[in-house]
Coordinates of C-alpha atoms (C1' of nucleotides) in Angstrom, one line a residue:
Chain E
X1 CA 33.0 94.1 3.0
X2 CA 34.3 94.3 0.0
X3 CA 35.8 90.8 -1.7
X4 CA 39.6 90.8 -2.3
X5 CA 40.4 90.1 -6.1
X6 CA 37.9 92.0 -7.7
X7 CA 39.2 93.3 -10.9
X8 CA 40.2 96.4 -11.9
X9 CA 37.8 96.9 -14.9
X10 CA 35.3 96.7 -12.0
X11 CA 36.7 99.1 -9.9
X12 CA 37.0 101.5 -12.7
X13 CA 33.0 101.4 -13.3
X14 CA 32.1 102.3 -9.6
X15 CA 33.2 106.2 -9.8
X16 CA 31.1 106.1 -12.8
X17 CA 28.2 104.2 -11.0
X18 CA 28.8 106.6 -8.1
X19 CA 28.4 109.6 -10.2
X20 CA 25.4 108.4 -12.1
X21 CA 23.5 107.7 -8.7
X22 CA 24.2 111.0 -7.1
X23 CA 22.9 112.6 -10.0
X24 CA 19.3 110.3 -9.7
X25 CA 19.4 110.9 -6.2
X26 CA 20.1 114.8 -6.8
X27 CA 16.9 114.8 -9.2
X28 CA 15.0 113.0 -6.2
X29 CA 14.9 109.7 -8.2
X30 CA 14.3 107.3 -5.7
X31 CA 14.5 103.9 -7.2
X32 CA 16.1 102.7 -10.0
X33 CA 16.5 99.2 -12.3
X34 CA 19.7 97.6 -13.8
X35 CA 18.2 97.9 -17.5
X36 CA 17.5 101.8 -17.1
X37 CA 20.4 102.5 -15.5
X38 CA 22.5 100.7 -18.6
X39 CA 20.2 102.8 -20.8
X40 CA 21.4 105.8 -19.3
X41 CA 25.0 104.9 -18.7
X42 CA 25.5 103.0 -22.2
X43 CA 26.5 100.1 -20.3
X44 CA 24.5 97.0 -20.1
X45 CA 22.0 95.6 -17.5
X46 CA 23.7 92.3 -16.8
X47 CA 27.4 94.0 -16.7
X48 CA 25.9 96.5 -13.8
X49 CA 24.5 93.8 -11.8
X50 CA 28.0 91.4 -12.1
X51 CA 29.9 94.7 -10.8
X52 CA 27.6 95.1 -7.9
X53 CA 27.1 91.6 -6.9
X54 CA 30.7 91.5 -6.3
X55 CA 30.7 93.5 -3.2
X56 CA 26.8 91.8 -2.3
X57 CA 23.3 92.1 -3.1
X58 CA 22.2 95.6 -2.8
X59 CA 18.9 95.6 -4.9
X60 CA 15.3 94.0 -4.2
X61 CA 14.0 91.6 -6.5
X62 CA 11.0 92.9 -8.3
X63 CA 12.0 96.3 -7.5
X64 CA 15.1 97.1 -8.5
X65 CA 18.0 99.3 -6.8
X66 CA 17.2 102.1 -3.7
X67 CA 19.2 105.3 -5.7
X68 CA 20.3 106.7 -2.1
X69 CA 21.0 103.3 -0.5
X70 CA 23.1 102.3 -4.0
X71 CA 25.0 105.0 -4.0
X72 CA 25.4 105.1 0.3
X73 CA 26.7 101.8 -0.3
X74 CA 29.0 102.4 -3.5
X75 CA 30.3 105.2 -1.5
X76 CA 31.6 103.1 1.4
X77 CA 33.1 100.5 -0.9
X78 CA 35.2 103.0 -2.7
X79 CA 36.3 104.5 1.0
X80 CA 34.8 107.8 0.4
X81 CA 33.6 108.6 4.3
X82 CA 37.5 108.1 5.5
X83 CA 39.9 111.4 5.3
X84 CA 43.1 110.0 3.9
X85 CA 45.6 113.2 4.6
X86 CA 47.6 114.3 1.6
X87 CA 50.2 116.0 0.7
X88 CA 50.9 117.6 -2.8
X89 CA 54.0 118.2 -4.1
X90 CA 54.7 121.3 -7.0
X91 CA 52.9 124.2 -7.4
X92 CA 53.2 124.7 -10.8
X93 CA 50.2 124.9 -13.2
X94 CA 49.0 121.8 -12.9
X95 CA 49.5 121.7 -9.5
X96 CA 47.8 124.6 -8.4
X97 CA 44.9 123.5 -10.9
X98 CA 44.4 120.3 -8.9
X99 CA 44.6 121.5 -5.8
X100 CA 42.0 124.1 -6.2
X101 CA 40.0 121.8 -9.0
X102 CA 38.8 119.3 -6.8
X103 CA 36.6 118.3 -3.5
X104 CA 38.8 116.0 -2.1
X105 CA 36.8 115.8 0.9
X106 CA 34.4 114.2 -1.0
X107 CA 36.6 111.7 -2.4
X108 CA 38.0 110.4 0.4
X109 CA 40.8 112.8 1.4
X110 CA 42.0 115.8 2.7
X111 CA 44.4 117.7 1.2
X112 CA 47.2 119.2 4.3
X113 CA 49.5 120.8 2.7
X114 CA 51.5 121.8 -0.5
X115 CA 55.3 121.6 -1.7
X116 CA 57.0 123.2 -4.0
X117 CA 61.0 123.6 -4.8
X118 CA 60.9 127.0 -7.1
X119 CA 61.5 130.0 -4.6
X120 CA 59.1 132.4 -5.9
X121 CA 56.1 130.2 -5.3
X122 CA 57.1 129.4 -1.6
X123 CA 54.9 131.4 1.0
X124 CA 52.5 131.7 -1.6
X125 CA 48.6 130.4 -0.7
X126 CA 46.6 127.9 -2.5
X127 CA 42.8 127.0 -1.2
X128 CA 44.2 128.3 2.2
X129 CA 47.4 126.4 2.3
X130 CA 50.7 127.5 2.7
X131 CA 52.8 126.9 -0.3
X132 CA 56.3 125.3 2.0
X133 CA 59.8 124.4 0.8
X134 CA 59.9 120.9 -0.1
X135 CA 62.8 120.3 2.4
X136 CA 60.1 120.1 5.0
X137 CA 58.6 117.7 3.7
X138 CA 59.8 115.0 5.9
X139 CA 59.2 116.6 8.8
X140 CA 55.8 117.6 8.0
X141 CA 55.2 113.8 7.1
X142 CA 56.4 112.3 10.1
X143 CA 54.5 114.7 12.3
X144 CA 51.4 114.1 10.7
X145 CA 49.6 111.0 9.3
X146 CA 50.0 111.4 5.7
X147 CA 49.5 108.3 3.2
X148 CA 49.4 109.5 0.3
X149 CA 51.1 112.3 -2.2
X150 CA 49.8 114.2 -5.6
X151 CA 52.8 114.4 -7.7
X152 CA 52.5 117.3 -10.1
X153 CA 56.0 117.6 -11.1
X154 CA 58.5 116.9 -13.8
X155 CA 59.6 113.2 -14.2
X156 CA 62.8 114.1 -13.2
X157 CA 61.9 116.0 -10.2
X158 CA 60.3 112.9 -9.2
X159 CA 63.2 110.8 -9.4
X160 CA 64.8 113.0 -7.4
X161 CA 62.3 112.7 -4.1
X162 CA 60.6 109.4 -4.6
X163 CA 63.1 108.0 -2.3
X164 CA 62.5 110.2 0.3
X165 CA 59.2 110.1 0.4
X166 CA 58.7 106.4 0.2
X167 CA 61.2 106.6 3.4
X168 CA 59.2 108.6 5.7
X169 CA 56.4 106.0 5.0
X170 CA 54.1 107.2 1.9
X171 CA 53.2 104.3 0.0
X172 CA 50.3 105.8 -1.7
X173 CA 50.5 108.6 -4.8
X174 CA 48.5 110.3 -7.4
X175 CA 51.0 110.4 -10.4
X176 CA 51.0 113.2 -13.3
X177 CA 54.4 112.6 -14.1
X178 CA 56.0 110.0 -16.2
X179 CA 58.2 108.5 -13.3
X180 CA 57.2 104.7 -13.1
X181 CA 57.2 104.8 -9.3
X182 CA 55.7 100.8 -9.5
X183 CA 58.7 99.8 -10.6
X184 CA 60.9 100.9 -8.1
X185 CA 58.1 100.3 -5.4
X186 CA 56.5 97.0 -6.3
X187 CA 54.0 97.6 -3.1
X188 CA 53.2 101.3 -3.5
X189 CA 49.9 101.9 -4.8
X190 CA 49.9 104.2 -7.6
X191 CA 47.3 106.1 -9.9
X192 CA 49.1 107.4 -12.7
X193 CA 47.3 110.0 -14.9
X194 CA 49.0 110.9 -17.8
X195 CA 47.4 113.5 -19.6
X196 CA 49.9 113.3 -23.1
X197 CA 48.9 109.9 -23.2
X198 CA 45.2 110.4 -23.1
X199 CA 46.0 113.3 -25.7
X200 CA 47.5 110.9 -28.3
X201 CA 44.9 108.8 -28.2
X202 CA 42.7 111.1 -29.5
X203 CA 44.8 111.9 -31.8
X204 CA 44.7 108.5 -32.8
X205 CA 41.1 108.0 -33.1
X206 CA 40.8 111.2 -35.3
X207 CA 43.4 109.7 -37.7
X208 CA 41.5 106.4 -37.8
X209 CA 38.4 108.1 -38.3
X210 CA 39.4 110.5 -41.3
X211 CA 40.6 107.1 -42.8
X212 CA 37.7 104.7 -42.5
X213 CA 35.1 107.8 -43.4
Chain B
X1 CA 48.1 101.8 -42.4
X2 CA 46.6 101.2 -39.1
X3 CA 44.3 98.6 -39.5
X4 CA 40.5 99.2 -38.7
X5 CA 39.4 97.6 -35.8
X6 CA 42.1 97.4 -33.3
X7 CA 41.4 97.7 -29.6
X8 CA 41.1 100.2 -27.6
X9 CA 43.2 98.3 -24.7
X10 CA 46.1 98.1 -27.8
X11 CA 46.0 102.0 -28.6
X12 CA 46.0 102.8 -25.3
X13 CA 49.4 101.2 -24.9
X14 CA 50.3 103.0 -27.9
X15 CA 51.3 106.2 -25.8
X16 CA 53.2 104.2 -23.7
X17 CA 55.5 102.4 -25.6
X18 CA 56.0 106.2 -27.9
X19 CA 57.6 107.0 -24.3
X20 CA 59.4 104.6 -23.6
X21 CA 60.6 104.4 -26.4
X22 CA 61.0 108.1 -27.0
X23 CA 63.7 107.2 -23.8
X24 CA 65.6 105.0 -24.8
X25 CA 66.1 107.0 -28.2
X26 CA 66.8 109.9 -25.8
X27 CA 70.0 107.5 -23.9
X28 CA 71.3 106.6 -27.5
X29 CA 70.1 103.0 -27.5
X30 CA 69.7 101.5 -31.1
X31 CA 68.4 98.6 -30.6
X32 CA 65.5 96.6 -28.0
X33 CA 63.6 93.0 -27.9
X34 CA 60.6 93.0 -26.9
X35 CA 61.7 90.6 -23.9
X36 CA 63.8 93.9 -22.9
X37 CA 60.9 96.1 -23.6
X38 CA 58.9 94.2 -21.5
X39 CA 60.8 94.2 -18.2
X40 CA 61.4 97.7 -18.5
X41 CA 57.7 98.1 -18.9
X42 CA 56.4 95.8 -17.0
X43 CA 54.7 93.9 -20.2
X44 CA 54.9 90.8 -21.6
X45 CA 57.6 90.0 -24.7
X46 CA 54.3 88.5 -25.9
X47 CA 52.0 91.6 -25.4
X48 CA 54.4 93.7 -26.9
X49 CA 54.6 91.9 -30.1
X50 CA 51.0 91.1 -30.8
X51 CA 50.2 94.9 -30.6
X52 CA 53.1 95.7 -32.9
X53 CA 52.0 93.3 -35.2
X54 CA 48.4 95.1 -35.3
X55 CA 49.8 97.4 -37.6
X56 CA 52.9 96.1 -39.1
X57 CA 55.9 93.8 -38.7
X58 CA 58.4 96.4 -37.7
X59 CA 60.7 94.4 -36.2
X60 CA 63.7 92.1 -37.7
X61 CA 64.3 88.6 -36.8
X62 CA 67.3 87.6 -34.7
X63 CA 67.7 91.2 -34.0
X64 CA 65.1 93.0 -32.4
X65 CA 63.6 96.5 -32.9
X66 CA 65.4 99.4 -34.3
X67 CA 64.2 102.2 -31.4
X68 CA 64.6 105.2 -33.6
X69 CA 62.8 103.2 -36.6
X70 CA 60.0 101.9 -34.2
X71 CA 59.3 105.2 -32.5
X72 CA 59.0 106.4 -35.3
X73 CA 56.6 104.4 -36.5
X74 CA 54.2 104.6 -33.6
X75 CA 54.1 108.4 -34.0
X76 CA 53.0 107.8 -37.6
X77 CA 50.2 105.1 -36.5
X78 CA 49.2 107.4 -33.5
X79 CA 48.9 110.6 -35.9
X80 CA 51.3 112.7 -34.5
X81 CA 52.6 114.2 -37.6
X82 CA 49.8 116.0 -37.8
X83 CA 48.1 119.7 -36.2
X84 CA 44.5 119.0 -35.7
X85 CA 44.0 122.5 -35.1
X86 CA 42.0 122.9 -31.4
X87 CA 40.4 125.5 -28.9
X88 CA 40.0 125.3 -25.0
X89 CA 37.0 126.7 -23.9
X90 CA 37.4 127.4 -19.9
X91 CA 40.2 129.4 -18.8
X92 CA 40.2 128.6 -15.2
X93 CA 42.5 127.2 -13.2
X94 CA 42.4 123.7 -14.7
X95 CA 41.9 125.0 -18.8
X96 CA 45.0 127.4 -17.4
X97 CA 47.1 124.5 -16.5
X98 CA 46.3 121.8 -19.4
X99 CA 46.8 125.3 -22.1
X100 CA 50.8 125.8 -20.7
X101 CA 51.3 122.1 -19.0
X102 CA 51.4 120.4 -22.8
X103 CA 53.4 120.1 -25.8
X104 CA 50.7 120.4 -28.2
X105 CA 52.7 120.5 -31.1
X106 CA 54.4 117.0 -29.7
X107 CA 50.8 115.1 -29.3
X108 CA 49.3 115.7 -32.7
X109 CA 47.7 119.1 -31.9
X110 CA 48.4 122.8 -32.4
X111 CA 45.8 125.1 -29.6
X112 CA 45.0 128.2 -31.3
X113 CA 42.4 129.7 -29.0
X114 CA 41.0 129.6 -25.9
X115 CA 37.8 130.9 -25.0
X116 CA 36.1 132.2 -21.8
X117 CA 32.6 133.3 -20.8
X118 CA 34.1 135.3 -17.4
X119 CA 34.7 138.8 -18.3
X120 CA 37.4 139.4 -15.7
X121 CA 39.7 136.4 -17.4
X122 CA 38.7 137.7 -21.1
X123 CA 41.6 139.8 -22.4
X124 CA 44.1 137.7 -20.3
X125 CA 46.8 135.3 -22.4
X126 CA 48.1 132.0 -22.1
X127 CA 51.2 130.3 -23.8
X128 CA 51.1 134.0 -26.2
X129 CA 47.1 133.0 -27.3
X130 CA 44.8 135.6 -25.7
X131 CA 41.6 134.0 -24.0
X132 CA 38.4 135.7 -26.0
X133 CA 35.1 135.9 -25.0
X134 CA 33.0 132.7 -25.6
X135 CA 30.7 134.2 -27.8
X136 CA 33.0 134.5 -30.5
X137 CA 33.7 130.7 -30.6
X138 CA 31.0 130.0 -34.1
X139 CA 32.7 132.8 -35.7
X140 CA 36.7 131.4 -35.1
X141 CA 35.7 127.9 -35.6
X142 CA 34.1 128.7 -38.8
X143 CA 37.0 130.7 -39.5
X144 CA 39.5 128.5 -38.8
X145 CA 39.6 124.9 -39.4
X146 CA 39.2 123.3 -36.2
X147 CA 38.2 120.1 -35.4
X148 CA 39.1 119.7 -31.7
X149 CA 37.7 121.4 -28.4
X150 CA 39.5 120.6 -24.7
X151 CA 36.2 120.9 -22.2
X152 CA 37.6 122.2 -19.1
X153 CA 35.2 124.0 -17.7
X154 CA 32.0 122.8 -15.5
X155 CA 29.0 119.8 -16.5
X156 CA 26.2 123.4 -16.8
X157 CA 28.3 125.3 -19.1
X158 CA 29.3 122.4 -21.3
X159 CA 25.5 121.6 -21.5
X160 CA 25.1 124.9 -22.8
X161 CA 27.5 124.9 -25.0
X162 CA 27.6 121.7 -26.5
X163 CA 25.4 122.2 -29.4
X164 CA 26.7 125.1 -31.3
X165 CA 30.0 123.3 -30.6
X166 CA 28.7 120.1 -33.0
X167 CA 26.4 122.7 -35.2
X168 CA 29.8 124.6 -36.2
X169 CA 31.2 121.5 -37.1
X170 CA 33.2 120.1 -33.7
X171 CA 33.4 116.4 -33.6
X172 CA 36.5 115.6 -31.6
X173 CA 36.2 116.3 -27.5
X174 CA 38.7 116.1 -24.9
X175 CA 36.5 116.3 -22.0
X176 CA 37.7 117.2 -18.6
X177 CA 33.8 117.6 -17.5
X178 CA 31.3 115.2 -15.9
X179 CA 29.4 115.7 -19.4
X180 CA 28.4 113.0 -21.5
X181 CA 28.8 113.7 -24.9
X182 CA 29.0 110.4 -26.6
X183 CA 25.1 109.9 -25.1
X184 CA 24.2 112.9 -27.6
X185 CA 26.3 112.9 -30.1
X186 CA 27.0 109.7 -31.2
X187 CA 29.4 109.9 -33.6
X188 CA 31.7 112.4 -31.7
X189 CA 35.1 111.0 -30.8
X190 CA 35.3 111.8 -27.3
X191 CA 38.1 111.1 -24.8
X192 CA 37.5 111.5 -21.3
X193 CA 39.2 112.5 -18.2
X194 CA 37.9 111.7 -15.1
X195 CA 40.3 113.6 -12.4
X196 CA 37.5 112.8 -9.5
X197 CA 37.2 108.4 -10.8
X198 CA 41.0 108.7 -11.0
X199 CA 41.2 109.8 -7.2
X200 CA 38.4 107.6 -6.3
X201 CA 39.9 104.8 -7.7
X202 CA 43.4 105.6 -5.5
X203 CA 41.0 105.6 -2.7
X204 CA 39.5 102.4 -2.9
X205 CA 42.8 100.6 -3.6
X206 CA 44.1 102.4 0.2
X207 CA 40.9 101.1 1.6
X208 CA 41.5 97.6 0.1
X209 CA 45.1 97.4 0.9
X210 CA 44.3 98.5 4.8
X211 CA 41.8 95.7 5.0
X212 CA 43.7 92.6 3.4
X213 CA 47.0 94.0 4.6
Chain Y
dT1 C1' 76.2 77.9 -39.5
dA2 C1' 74.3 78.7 -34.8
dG3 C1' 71.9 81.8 -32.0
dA4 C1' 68.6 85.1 -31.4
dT5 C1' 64.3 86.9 -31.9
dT6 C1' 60.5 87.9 -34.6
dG7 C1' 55.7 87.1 -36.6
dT8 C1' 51.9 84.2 -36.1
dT9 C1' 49.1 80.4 -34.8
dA10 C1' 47.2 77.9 -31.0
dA11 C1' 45.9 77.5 -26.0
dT12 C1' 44.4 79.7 -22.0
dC13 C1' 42.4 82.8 -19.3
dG14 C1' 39.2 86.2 -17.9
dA15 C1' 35.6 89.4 -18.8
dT16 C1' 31.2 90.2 -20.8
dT17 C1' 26.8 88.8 -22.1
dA18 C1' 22.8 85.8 -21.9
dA19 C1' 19.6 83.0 -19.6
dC20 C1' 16.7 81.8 -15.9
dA21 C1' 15.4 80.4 -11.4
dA22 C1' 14.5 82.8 -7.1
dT23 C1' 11.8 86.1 -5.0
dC24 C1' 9.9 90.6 -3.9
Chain Q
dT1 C1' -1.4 86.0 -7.7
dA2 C1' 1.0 88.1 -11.7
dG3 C1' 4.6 91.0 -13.1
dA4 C1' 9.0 92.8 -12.5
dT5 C1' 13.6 92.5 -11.6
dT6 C1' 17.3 90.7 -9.1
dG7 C1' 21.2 87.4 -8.1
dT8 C1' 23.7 83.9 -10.1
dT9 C1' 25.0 80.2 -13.2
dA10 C1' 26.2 79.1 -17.9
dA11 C1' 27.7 80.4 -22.6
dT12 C1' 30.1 83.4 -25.4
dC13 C1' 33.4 86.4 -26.7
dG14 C1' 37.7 88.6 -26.7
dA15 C1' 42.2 89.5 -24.8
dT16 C1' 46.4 87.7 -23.1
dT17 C1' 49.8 84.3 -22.9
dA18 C1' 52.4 80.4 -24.7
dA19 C1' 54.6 78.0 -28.3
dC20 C1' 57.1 77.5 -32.3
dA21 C1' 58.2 77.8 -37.2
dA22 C1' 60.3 81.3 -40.0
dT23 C1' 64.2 83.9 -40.8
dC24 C1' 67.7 87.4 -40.0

DNA sequence: TAGATTGTTAATCGATTAACAATC
DNA sequence: TAGATTGTTAATCGATTAACAATC
């Protein structure tokens, strides 16, 4: 039951809470309290118990927080036990990275099958999958229940298909290209990641750095 | 002559309007207002003006912004100008990617190594750098004047690693693993990427959107 | 000059932090 | 019971938005 209108800051801590659990719960921690865990997270003890009592009252007074119930619960508020199918589209580099990378079906999807427009990659294999054209893509969408795409391509290529893909129904991506899809989509949901971005800014801190020291 | 202080929620814009910017330089357009700027970004005229004015009144009264003159300017504030000389340790499939995916030389950055502790991958090369063995990294580094490492490789090995990596002088991390370094090392400018929060983010905003919807 | 748009101050809003009563 | 720690309300802090005088 998670409340509507919970902000995104929030929602942005719980991987991160997530994460830290597992680990406890991996080293057979079994109960844990708001002040360590902000000791261990660098957050603060107050902060973690705002973010969680937005979704309800998981700890025990006196006791603290169950690690393996936390992070059971944390788990079903992000959505990780569903299988959201999903469909990535450009084999490139980065795309083949991310497609063999990660454990989707830990993160709440399964990954069905893989696109790509260059020639030479088609018929190609990637974590088992079958690199297709990405004129089936329709097809392949409306015969199966996919809601969401990874978009590992150039901008422009983006451009170039977002229509059609919002058309046979997707309304969810994972975005690695600059293409601002919200703004053509107001009610798509959209994670960008944009990895030049997150490049300069580290490139900005250095600079500050080398100033101030 | 960024001014110390300014927050991270500003610089992390900073990226953003370099590219949009960057854009409409691209199309030949001279001059924008920040009421433009901000419908084509989805920002406030507001927003946009108080984070300019962190660093400097670029703009001209009555007029606007020049888009050339202002993009300009951000690159300077954001560092670009310079090579902060870096290595990527972890050639596999994601340290393969993020090696060709980016223009290095565009974000502030010049890679000149890339280093590996899997034999079969050592010899190999990637954007015309050959991947070394990651026993050689104290030796380059003190060699070469680097200051920045990308971390794409697993939590384990950049446990391992992380020491000689701040003992030979490292301070600047762009870390692709579940690591904390700024726990250890507190003075280390570290940016993270999160692939796994990213998608579990996407996941709880499907989940969300299915139940309010 | 009149119109446009900035730079900047003031007002509002929201997020974080602190405090403490409730309770295990 | 006494001690610990939560859930939650109140206080503070900071970021965003609005307003407007300055000025091109």
């Amino acid at each position: 039951m998670p409340k509507e209108g919970v902000s995104i800051q929030v929602i942005r801590r719980l991987p991160r809470y997530y994460r830290y659990l597992s680990e406890l719960d991996s080293e057979g921690i079994e109960k844990i309290s708001s002040t360590k865990l902000a000791v261990m997270m660098n957050s603060t003890a107050s902060q973690i118990r705002q973010d969680l009592n937005c979704f309800g009252g998981f700890g025990q007074q006196g006791y603290g927080y169950s690690v393996a119930g936390l992070r059971t619960e944390i788990g079903k508020i992000l959505g990780l036990e569903q299988q959201h199918n999903m469909i990535l589209i450009g084999a490139g580099n980065l795309g083949k990275a991310i497609a063999t990378h990660l454990s989707f079906e830990k993160l709440g999807f399964k990954l069905t099958a893989i696109f790509e427009k260059d020639e030479k990659l088609i018929g190609t294999s990637l974590r088992g999958i079958e690199v297709m054209s990405d004129d089936k893509i329709e097809d392949y969408v409306k015969e199966n229940q996919i809601d969401t795409a990874i978009l590992t391509m150039p901008k422009e290529a983006v451009e170039k298909i977002i229509d059609k893909l919002y058309a046979c129904g997707i309304r969810s991506y994972w975005n690695f290209s600059h293409y601002d899809i919200s703004k053509k989509y107001l009610d798509a949901t959209v994670e960008n990641v944009h990895l030049s971005d997150s490049l300069m800014t580290l490139c900005y801190r250095i600079t500050e750095k080398n100033q101030i020291g």
